[in-house]
Coordinates of C-alpha atoms in Angstrom, one line a residue:
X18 CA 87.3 102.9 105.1
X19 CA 87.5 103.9 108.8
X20 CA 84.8 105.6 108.4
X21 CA 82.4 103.4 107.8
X22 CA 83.5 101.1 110.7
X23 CA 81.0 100.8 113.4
X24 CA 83.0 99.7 116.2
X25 CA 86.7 100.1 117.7
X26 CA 86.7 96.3 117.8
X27 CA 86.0 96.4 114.2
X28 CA 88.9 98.3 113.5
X29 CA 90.9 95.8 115.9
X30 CA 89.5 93.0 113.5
X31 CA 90.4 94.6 110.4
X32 CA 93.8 96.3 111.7
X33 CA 95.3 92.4 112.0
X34 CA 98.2 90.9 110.0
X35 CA 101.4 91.3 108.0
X36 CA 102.6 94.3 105.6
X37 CA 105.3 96.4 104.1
X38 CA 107.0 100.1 104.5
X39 CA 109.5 101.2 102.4
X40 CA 112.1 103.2 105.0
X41 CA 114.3 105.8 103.4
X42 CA 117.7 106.3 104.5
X43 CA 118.9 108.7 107.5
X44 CA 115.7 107.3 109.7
X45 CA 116.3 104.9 112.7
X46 CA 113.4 101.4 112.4
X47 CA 112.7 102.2 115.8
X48 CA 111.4 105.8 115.5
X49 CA 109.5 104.8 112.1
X50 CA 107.9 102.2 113.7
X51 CA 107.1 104.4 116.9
X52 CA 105.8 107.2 114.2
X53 CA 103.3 104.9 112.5
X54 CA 102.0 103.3 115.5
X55 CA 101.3 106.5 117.4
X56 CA 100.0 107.8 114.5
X57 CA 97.4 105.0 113.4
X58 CA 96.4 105.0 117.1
X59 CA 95.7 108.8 117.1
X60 CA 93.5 108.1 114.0
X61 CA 91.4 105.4 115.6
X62 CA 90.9 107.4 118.4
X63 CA 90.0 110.7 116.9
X64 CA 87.4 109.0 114.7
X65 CA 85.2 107.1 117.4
X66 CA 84.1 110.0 120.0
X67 CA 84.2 108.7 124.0
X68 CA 81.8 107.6 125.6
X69 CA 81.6 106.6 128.8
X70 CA 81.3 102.7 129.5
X71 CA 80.0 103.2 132.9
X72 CA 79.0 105.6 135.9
X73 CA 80.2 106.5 139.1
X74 CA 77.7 107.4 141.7
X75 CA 78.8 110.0 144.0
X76 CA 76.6 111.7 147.3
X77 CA 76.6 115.8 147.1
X78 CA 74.8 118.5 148.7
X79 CA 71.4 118.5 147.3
X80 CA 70.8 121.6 145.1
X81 CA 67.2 122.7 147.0
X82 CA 68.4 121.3 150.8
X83 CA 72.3 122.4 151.3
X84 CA 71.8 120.2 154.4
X85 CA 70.9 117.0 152.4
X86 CA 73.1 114.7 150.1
X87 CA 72.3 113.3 147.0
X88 CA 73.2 111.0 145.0
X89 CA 74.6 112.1 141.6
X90 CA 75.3 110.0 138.3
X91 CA 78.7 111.0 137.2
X92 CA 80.3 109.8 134.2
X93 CA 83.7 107.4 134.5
X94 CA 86.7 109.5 133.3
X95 CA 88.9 106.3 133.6
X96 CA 88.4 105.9 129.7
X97 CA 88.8 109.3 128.4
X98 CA 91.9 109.6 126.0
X99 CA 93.0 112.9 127.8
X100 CA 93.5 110.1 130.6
X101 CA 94.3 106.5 128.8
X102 CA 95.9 108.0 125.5
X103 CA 95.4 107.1 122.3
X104 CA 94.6 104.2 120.7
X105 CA 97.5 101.4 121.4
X106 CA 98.2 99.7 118.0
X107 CA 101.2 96.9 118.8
X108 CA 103.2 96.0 116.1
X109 CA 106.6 94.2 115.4
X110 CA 109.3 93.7 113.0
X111 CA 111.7 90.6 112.8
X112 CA 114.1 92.3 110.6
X113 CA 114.5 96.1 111.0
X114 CA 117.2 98.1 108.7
X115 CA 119.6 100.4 110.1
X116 CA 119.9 104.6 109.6
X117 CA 122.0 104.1 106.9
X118 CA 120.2 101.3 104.6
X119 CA 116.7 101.7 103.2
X120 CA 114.3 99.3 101.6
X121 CA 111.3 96.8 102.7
X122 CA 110.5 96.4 106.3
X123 CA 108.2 94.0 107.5
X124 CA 105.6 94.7 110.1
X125 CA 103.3 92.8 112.5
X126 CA 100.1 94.2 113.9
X127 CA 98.0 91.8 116.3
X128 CA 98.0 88.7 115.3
X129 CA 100.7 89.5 112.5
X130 CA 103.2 89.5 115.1
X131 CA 103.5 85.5 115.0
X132 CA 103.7 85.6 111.7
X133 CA 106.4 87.8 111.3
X134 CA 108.6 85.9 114.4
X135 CA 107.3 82.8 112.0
X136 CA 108.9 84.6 109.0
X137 CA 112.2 84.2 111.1
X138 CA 112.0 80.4 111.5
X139 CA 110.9 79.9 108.0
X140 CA 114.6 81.2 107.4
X141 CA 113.3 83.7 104.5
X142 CA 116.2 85.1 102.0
X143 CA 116.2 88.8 101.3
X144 CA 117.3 90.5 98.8
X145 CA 119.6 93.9 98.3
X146 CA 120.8 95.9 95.9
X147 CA 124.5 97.2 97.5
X148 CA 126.7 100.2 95.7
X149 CA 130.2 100.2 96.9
X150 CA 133.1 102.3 95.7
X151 CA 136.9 101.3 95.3
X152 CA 139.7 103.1 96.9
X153 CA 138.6 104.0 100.2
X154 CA 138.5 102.4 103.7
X155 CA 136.5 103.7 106.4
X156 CA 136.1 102.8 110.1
X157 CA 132.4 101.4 109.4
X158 CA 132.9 100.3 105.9
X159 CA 130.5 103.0 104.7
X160 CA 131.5 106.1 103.0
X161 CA 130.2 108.6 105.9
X162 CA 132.6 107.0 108.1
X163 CA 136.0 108.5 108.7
X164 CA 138.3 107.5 106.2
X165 CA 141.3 105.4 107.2
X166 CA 143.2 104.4 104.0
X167 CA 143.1 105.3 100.5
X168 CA 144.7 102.9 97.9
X169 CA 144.7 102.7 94.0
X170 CA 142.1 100.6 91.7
X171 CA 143.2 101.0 88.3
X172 CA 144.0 97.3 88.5
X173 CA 140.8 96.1 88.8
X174 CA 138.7 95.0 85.8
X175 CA 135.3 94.1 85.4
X176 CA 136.3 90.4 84.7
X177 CA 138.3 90.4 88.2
X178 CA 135.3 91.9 90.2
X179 CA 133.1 88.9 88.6
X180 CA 135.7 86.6 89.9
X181 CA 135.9 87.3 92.9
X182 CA 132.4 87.5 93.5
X183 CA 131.8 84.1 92.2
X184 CA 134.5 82.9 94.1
X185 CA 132.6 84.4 97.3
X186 CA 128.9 83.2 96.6
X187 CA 130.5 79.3 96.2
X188 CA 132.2 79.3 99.2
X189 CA 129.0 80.6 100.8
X190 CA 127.4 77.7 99.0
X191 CA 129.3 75.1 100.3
X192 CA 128.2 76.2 104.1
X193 CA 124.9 76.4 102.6
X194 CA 124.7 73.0 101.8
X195 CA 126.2 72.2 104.9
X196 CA 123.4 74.2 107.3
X197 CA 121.0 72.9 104.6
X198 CA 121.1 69.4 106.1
X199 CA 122.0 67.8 102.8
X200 CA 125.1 65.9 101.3
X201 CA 127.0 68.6 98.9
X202 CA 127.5 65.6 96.6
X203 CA 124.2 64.3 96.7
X204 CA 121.4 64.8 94.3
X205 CA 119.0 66.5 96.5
X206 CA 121.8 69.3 97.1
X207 CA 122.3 69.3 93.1
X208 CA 118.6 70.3 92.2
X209 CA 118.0 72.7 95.1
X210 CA 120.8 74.3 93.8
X211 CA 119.7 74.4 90.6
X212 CA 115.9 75.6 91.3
X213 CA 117.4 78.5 93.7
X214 CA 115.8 76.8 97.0
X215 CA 119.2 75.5 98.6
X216 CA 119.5 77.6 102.2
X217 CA 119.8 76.8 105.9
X218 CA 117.0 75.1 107.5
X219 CA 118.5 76.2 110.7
X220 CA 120.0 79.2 112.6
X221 CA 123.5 80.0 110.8
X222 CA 125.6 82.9 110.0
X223 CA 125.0 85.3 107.3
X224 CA 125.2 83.2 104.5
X225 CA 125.1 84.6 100.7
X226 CA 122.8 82.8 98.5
X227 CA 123.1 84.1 95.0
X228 CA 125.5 87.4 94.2
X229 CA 125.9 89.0 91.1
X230 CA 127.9 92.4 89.8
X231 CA 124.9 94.4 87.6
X232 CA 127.1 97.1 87.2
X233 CA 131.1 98.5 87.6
X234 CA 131.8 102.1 86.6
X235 CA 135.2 102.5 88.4
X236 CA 135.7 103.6 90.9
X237 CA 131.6 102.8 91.8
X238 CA 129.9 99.0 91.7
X239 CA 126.8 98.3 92.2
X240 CA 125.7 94.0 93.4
X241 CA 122.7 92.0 94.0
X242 CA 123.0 90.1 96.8
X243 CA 120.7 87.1 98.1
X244 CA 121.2 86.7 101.5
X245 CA 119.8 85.1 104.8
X246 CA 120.2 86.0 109.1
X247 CA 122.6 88.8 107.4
X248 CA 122.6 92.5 108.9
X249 CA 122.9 95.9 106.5
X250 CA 126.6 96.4 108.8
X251 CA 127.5 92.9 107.4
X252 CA 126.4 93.5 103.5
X253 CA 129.4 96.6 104.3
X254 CA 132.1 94.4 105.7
X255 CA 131.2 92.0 102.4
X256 CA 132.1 95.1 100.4
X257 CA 135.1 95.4 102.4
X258 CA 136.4 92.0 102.0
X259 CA 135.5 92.1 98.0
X260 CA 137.8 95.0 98.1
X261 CA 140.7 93.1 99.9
X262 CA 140.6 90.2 97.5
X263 CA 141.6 92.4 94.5
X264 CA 144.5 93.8 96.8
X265 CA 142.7 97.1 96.9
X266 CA 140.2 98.5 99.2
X267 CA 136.2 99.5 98.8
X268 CA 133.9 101.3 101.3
X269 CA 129.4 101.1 100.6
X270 CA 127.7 104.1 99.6
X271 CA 123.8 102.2 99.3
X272 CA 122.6 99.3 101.3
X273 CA 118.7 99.0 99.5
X274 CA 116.6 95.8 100.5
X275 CA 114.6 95.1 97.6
X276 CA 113.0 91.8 99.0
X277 CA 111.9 90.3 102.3
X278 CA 111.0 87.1 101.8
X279 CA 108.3 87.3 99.1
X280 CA 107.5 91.0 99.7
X281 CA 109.0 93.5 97.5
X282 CA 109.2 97.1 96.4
X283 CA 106.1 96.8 95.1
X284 CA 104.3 96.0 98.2
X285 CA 105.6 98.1 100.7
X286 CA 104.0 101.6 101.7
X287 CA 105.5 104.7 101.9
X288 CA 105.5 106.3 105.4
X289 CA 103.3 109.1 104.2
X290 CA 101.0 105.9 102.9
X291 CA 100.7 104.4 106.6
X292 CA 97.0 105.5 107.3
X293 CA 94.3 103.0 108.6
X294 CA 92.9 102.7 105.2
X295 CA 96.0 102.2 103.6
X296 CA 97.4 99.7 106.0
X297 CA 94.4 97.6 106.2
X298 CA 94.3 97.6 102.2
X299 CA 97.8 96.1 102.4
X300 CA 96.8 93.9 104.9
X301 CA 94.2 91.9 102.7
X302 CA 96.9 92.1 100.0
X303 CA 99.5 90.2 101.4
X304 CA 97.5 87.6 103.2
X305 CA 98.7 85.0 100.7
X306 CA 102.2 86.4 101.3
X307 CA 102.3 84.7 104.9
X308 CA 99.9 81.7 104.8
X309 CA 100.9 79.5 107.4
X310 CA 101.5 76.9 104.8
X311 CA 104.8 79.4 103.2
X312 CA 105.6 79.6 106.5
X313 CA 106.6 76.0 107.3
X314 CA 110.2 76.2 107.7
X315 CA 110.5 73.4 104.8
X316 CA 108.3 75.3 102.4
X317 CA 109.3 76.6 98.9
X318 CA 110.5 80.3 98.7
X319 CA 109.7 80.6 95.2
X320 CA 107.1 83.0 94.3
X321 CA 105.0 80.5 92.2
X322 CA 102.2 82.1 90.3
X323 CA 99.7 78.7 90.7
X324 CA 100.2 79.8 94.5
X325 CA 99.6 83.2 94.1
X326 CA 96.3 82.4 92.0
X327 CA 94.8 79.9 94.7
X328 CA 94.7 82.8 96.9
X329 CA 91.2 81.5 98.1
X330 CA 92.7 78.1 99.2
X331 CA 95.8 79.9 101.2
X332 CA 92.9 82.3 102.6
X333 CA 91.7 79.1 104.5
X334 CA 95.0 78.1 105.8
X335 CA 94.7 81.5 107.8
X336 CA 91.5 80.9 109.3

């Protein structure tokens, strides 16, 4: 607890790494991550009282002899949060979310920060959970935008939506394969396809991994999209062209990240959550999340649970 901590360099120590925060819709990534840095810093600095590092000497009129100076021990201001501020926490994120989309973010703090630029060159897949609706164009593919066309959908079927979908993820594929390094006909490409792993080992453009329809309730459909070097703005021009193939027209009503690389739901805080005690807690939890061995470029992606039980062995890597 921060509490118990005996020293602001402590807290320095133990306020180091990579972890998660859930951001709801309607809230810009910048201002949450200004919020929860101003306001971890305000909590380290309320909870160690200042005191001054050093003294300024200073020569005043002596209290018995007007006429005499003295020399006085004053206390260095220089310090004093009314004069430095707060506690500066610095923390970055690779891959923010927009005002509309909500879901995982991934933050740095200290020496987190590499890891989560490393995160980027590892060329991690994330994972989203998109709602879209049929019959509607808009001027930024998403519903709250002004609406520019309405067309009909009866047409479309359940059976055509899957279509087109997997007509979609294997054209993605084949650039894929293609950014992968590997031969599309070769055998290598044919098993990383099969385990999941085939991706980009270098900078590309959004590419879709693995897409699926879970649900269609017309006019509303709901997809799970594996994705890498995408943007929440390109997830809703995806909706859009899935609308144009079946000769109709579809707008997004959710963007949701459910996974950044192999954090999930389940490991990110909510805002209210992001307290030192709380943070540091999720700190240690997710320090076999982003062992420099995952974060090889060439690494597996999958979540293996004989890698997730060595947690001792990746522990080292860090050190």
């Amino acid at each position: 607890m921060l509490q118990t901590t005996k020293s602001a360099a402590e807290v320095a120590s133990r306020l180091s790494g990579v972890f998660a925060v859930y951001k709801p819709p309607g809230l810009n990534s910048s201002k949450m991550i200004a919020s929860i840095k101003e306001n971890l810093g305000k909590e380290i600095t309320a909870t160690f009282p200042w005191e001054p590092h050093r003294h300024d000497y200073r020569l005043l009129p002596s209290p018995d002899d007007p006429t005499q100076l003295t020399r006085v021990d004053v206390p260095s201001l220089f310090k004093h949060p009314l004069v430095k501020g707060h506690e500066k926490v610095p923390m970055y994120c690779q891959f923010p979310l927009d005002t509309l989309s909500s879901g995982v973010v991934v933050l740095g703090i200290r020496d987190g920060i590499k890891k989560v630029r490393a995160m980027f060159n590892a060329h991690y897949s994330r994972q989203y959970i998109v709602e879209g609706k049929f019959g509607l164009a808009t001027d930024n593919h998403d519903v709250s935008g002004k609406v520019v066309e309405r067309t009909t959908y009866d047409h479309i079927s359940g059976e055509k939506l899957a279509r087109v979908v997997s007509f979609l993820q294997r054209n993605h594929q084949n650039l894929t394969t293609e950014y992968a390094g590997v031969d599309i006909q070769s055998q290598e490409a044919y098993e990383l396809a099969s385990q999941g792993l085939l991706r980009p080992r270098m900078t590309s453009p959004p590419l879709v991994l693995a897409m699926r329809c879970l649900e269609y309730r017309p006019p509303h459909f709901t997809l799970e999209v594996q994705c890498v070097h995408e943007t929440p703005q390109w997830l809703r021009k995806l909706v859009h062209e899935i609308g144009l193939e079946l000769r109709s027209t579809a707008v997004s009503t959710k963007v949701r990240r459910t996974r950044d690389g192999y954090f999930t739901s389940d490991d990110a805080l909510l805002i209210k959550h992001c307290r030192y005690e709380f943070v540091a807690e999720a700190i240690e939890r997710s320090r076999h999340l982003v062992s420099w061995k995952k974060l090889r470029p060439g690494s597996n992606f999958a979540r293996k649970d004989s890698e997730l039980k060595n947690e001792d062995e990746l522990h080292e890597d860090d050190r």
